[in-house]
Coordinates of N, CA and C in Angstrom, one line a residue:
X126 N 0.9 -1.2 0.0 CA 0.0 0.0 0.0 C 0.9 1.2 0.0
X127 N 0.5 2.5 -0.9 CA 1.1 3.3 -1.1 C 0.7 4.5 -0.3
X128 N 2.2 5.5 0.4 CA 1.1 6.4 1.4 C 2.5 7.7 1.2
X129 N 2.2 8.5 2.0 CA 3.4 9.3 1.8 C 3.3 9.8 3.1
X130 N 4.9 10.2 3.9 CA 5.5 10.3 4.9 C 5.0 12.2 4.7
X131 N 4.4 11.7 6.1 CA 4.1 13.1 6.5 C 5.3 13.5 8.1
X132 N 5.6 13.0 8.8 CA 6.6 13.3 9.9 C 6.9 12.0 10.3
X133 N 8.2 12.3 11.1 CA 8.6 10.8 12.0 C 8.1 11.4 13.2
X134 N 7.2 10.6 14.1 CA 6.6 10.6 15.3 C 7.8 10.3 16.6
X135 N 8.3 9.6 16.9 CA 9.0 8.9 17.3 C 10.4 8.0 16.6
X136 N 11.0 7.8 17.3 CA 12.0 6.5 16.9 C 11.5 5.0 16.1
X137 N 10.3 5.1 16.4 CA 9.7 3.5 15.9 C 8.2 4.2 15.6
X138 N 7.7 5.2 14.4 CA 6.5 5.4 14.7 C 6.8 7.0 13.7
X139 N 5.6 6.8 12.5 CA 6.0 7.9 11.7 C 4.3 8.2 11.4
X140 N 4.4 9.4 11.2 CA 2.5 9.7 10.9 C 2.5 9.5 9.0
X141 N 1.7 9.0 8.5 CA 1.5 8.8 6.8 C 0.5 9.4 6.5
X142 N 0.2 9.5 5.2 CA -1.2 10.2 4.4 C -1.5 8.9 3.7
X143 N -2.6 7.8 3.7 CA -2.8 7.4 3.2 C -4.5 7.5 2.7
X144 N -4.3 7.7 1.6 CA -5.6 7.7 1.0 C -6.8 9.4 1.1
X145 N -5.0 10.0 1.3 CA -5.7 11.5 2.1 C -6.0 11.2 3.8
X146 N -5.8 10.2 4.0 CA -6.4 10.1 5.7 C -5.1 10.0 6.2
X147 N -5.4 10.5 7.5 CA -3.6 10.5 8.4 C -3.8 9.4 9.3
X148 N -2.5 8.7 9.1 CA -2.6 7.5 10.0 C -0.8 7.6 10.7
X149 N -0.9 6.7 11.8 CA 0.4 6.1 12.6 C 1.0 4.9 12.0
X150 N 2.0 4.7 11.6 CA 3.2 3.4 11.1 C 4.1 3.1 12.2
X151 N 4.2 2.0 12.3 CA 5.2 2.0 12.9 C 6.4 1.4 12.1
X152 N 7.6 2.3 12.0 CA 8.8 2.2 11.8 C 10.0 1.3 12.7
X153 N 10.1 0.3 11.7 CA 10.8 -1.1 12.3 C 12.4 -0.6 12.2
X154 N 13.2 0.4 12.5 CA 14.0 0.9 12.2 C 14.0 2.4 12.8
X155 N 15.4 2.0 13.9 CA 15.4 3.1 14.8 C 16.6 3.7 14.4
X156 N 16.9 4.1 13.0 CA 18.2 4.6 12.6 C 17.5 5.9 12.6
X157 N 18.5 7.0 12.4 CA 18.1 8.4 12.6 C 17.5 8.8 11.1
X158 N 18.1 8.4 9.5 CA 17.6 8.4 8.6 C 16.9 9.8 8.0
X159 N 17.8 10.8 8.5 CA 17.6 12.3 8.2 C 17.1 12.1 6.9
X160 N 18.3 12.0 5.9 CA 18.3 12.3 4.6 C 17.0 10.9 3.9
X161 N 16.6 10.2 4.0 CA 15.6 9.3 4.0 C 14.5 10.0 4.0
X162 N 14.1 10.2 5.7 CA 12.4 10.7 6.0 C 12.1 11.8 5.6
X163 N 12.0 12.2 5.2 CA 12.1 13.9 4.6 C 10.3 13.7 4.7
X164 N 9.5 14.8 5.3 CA 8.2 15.0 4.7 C 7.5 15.5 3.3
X165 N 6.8 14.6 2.9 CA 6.1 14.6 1.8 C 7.0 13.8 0.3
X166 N 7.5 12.8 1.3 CA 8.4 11.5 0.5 C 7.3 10.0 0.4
X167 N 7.6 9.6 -1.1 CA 6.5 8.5 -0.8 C 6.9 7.4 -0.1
X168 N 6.0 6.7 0.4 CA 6.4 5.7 1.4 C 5.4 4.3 0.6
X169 N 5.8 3.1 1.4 CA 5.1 2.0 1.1 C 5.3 1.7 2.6
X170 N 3.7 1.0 2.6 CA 3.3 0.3 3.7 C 2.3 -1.0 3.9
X171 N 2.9 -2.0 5.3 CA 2.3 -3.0 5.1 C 1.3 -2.6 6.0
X172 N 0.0 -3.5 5.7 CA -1.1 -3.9 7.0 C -0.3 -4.6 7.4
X173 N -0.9 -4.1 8.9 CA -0.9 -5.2 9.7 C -1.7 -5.1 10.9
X174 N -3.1 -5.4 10.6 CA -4.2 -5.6 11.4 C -4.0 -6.5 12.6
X175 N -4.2 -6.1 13.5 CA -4.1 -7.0 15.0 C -4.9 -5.8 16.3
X176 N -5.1 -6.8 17.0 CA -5.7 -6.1 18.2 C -4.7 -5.9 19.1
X177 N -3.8 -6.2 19.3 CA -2.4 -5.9 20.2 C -2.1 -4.6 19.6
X178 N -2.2 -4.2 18.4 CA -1.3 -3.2 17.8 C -1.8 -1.8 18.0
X179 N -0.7 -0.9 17.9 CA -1.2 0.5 18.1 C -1.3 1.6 16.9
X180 N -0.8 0.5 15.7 CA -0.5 1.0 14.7 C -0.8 -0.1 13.3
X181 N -1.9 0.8 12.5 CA -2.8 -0.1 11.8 C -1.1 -0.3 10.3
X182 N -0.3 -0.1 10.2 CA 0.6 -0.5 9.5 C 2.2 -0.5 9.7
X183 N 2.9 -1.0 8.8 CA 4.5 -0.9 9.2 C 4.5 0.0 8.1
X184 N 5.8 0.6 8.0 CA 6.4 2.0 6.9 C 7.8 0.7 7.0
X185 N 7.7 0.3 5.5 CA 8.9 -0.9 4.9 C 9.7 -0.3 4.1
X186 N 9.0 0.9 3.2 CA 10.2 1.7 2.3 C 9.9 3.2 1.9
X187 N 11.0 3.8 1.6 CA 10.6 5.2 1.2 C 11.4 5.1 0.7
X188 N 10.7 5.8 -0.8 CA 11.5 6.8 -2.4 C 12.1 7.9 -1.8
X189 N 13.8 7.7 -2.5 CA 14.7 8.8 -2.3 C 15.8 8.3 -3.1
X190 N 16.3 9.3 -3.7 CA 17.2 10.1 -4.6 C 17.2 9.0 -5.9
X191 N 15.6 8.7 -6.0 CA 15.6 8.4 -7.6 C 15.0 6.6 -6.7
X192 N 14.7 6.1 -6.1 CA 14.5 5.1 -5.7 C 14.1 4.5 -4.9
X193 N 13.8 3.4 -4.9 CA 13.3 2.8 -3.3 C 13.9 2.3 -2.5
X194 N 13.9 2.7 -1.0 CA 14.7 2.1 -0.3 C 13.9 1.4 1.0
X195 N 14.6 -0.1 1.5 CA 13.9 -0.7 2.5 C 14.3 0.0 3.7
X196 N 13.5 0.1 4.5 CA 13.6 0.7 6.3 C 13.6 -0.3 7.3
X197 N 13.3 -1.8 6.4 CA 13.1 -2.9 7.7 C 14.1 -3.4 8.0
X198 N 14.2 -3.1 9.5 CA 15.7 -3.9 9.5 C 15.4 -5.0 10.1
X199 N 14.4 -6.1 9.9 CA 13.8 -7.7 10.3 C 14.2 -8.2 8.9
X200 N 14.5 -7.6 8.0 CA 14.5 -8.6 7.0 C 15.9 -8.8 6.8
X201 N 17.0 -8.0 6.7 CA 18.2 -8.3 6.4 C 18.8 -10.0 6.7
X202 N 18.5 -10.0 7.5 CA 18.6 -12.1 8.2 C 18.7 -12.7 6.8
X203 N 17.1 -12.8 6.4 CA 16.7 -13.6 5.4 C 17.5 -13.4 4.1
X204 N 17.2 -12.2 3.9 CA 18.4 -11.7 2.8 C 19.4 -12.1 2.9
X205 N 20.5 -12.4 3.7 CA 21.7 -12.7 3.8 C 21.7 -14.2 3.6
X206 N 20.6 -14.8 4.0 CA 20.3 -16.5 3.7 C 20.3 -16.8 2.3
X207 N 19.1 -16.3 1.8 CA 19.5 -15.8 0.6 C 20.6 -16.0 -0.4
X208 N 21.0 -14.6 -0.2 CA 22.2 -14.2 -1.0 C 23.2 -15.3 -1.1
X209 N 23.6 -16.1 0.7 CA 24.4 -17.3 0.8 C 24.1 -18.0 -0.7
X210 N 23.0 -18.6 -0.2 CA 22.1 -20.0 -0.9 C 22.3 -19.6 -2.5
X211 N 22.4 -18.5 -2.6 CA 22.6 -17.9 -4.4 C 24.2 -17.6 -4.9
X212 N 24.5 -17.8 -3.8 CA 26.4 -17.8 -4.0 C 26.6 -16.6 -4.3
X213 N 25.5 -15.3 -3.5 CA 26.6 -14.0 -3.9 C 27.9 -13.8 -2.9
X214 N 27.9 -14.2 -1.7 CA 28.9 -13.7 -0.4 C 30.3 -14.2 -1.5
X215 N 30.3 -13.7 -1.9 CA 32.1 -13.8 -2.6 C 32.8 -12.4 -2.3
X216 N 34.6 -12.8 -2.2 CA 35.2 -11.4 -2.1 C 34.8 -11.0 -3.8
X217 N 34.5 -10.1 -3.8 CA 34.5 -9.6 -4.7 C 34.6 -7.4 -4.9
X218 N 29.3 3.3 -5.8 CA 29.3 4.3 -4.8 C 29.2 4.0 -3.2
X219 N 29.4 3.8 -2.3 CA 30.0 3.7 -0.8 C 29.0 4.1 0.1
X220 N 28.1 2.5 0.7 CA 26.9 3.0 1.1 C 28.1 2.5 2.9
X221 N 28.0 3.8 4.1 CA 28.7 3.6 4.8 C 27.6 3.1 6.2
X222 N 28.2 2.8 7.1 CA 27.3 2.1 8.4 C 28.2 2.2 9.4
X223 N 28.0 2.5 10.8 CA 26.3 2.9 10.8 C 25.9 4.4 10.5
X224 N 24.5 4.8 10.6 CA 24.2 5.8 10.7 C 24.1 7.0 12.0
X225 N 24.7 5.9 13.2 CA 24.2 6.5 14.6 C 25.0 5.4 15.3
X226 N 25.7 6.0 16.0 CA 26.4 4.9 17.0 C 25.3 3.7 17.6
X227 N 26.4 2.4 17.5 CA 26.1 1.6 17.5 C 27.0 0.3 18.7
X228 N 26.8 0.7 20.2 CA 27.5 -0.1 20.9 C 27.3 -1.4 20.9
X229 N 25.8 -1.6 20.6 CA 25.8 -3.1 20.3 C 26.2 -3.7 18.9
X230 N 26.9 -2.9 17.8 CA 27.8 -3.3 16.7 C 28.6 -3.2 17.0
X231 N 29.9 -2.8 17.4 CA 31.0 -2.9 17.8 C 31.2 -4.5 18.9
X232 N 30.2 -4.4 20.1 CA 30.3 -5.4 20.7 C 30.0 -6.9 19.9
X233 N 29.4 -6.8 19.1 CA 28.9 -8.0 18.6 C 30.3 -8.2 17.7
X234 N 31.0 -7.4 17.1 CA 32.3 -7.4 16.4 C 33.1 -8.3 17.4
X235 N 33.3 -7.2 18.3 CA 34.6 -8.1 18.9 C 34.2 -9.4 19.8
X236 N 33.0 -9.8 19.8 CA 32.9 -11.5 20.1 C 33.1 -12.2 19.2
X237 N 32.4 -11.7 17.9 CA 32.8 -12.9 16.6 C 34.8 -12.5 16.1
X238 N 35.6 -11.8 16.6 CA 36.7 -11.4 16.5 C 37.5 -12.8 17.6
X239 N 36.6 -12.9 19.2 CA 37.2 -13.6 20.3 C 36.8 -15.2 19.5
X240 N 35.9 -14.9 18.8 CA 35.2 -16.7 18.7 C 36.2 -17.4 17.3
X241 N 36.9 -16.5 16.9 CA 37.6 -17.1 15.7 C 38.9 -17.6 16.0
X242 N 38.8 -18.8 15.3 CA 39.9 -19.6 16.0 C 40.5 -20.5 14.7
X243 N 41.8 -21.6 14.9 CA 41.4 -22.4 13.8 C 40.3 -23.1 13.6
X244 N 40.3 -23.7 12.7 CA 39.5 -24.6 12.2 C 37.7 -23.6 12.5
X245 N 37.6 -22.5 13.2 CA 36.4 -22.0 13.5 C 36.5 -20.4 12.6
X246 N 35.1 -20.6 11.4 CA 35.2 -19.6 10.9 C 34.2 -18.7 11.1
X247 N 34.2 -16.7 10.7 CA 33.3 -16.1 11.5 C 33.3 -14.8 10.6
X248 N 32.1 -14.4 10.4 CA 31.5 -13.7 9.0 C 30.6 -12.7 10.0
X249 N 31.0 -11.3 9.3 CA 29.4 -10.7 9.6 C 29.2 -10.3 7.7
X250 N 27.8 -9.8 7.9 CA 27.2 -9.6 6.3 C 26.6 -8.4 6.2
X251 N 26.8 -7.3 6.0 CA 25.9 -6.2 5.8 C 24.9 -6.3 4.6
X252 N 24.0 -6.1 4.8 CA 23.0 -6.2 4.2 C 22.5 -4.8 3.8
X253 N 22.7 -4.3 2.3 CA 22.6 -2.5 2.1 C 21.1 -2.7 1.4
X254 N 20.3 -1.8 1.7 CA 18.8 -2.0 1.5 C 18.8 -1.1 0.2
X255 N 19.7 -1.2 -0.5 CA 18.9 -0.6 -2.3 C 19.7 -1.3 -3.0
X256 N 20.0 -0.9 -4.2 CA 20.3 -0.9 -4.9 C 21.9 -0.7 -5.4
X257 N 22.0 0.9 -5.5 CA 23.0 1.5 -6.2 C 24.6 1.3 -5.1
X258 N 24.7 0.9 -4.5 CA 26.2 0.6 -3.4 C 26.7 0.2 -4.8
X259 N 28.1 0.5 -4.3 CA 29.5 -0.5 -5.1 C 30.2 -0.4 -3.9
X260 N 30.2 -0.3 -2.7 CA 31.0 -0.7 -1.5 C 30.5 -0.2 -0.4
X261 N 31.1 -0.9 0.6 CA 30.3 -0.6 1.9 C 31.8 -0.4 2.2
X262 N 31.6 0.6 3.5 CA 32.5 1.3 4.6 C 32.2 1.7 5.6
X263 N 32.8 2.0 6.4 CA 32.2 2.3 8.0 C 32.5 3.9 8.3
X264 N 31.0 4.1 8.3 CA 30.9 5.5 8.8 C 31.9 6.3 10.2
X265 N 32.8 6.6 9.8 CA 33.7 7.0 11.9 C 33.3 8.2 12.2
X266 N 32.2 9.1 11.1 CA 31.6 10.0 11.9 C 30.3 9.9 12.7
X267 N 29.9 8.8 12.4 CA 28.7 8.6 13.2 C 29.3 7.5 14.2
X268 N 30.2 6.9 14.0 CA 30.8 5.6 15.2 C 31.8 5.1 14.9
X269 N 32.9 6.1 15.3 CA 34.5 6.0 15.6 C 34.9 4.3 16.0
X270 N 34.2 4.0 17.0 CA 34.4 2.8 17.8 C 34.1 1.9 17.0
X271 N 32.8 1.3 16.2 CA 32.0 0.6 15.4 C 33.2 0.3 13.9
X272 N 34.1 1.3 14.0 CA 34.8 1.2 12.7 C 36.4 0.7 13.1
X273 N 36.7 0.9 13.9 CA 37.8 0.3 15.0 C 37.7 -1.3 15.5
X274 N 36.0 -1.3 15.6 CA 35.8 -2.9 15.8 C 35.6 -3.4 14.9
X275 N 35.1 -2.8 14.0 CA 35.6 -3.5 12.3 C 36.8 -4.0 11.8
X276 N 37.7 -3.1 12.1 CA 38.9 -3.2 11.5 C 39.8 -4.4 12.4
X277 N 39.3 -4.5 13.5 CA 39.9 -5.4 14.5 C 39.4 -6.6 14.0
X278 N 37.9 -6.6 14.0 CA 37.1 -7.9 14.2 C 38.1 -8.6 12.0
X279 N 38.3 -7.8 11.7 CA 38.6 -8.4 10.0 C 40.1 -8.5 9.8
X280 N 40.7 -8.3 11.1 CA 42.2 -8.3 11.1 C 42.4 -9.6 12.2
X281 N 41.4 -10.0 12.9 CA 41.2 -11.4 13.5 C 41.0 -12.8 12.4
X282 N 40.3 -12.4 11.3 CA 39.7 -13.6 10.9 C 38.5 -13.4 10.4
X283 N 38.1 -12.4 10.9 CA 36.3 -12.5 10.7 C 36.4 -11.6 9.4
X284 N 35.2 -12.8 8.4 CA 35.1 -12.3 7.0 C 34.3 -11.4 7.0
X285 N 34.3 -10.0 6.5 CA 33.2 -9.3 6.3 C 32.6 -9.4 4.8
X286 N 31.7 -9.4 4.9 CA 30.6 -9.6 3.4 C 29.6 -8.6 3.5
X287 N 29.7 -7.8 2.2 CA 28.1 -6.7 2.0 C 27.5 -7.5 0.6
X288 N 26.1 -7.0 0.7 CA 25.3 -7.6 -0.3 C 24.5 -6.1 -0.7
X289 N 24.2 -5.9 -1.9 CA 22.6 -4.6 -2.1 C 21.9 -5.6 -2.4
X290 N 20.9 -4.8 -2.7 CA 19.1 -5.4 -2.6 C 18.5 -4.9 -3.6
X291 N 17.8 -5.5 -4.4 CA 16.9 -5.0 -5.5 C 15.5 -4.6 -3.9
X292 N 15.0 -3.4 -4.1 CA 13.8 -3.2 -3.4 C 12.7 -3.0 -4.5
X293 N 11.5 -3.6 -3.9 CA 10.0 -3.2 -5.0 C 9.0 -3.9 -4.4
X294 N 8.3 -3.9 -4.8 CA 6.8 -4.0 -3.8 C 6.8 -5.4 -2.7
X295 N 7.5 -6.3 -3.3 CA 7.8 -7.1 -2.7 C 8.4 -7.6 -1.8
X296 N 9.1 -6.7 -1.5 CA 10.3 -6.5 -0.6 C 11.8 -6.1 -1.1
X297 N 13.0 -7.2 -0.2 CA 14.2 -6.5 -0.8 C 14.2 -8.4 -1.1
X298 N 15.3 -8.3 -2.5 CA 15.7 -9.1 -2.5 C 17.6 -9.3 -3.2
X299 N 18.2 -9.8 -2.2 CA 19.5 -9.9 -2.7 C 19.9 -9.7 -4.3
X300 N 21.2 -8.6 -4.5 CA 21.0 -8.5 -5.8 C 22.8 -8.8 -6.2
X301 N 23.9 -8.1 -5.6 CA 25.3 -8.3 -5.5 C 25.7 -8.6 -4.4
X302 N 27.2 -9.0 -4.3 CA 28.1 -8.5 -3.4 C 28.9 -7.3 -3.4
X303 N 29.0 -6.9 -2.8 CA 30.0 -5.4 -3.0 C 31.0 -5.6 -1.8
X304 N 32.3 -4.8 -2.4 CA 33.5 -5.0 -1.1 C 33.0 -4.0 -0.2
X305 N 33.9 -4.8 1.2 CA 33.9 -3.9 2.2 C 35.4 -3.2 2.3
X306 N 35.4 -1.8 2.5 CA 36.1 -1.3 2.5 C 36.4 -1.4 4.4
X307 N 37.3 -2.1 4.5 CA 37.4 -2.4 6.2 C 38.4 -0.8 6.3
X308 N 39.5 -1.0 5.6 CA 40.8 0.1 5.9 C 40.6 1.7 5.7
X309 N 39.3 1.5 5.0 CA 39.0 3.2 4.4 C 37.7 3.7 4.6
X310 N 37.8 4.1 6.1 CA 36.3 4.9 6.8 C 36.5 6.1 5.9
X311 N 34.8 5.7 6.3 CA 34.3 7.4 5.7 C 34.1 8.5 6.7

């Protein structure tokens, strides 16, 4: 369903226009996403009817700078399964990460950095939600640390892997691999 981004409410929670009526989304994605939410950007949105919920839909993607981009960050998992199962994770424009410090990325780095051993091997996969990437890099102005534990965690052992994503109504679906630029923050 098609709606357009009228404000972000909250961190998890954006007001839409859909069908000319103003409704609540909840936004499964608590990245700060300045340049993304802009008001009066089209958005796509799923139902999701339930009596638990506070919020008659999710906000899964928003058109920007010529395209669609995913906002879910629940799906990346699958996508990377994916991508596996299709044999993109091979080594093989510079979408960077994160957008907002991220102490539970850096921590999650340097466990899979302590868990690599012989015989024990240990991957993270970024998962870039469009399209247009030719490399992923780690943002050190948004998280100095996050890119330090990068560089650590891929100087241990641990493979880094990025993938982009074809996005469209149907979601995202793995489309390349692109390098990670571990040595050259942005």
């Amino acid at each position: 369903m098609d709606g357009v981004l009228i404000g972000r409410a909250n961190r998890f929670a954006a007001d839409v226009s859909v069908t000319g009526e103003r409704a609540r989304a909840h936004l499964p994605n608590s990245g700060r996403m300045r340049e993304l939410l802009v008001p009066g950007a089209p958005v796509r949105l799923r139902p999701e009817p339930g009596f638990a919920r506070r919020t008659p839909y999710d906000l899964v993607q928003v058109f920007a700078f010529g395209r669609w981009v995913c906002l879910d960050t629940r799906t990346p998992p699958a996508v990377a399964i994916a991508a596996q199962r299709a044999g993109l994770l091979v080594q093989q424009g510079v979408a960077l990460f994160p957008d907002a410090p991220t102490d539970r990325g850096a921590r999650h780095l340097r466990e899979l950095a302590a868990a690599v051993a012989p015989g024990v091997r240990a991957a993270v996969v970024f998962v870039v939600q469009r399209d247009d990437a030719v490399a992923l890099a780690p943002f050190t102005e948004a998280d100095l640390e996050f890119a330090a534990a990068l560089g650590h965690a891929a100087g241990a052992g641990v493979e880094p892997y990025a993938i982009t994503c074809r996005v469209d109504e149907g979601g995202l679906h793995p489309l390349r691999a692109i390098p990670v630029r571990v040595g050259t923050p942005a």
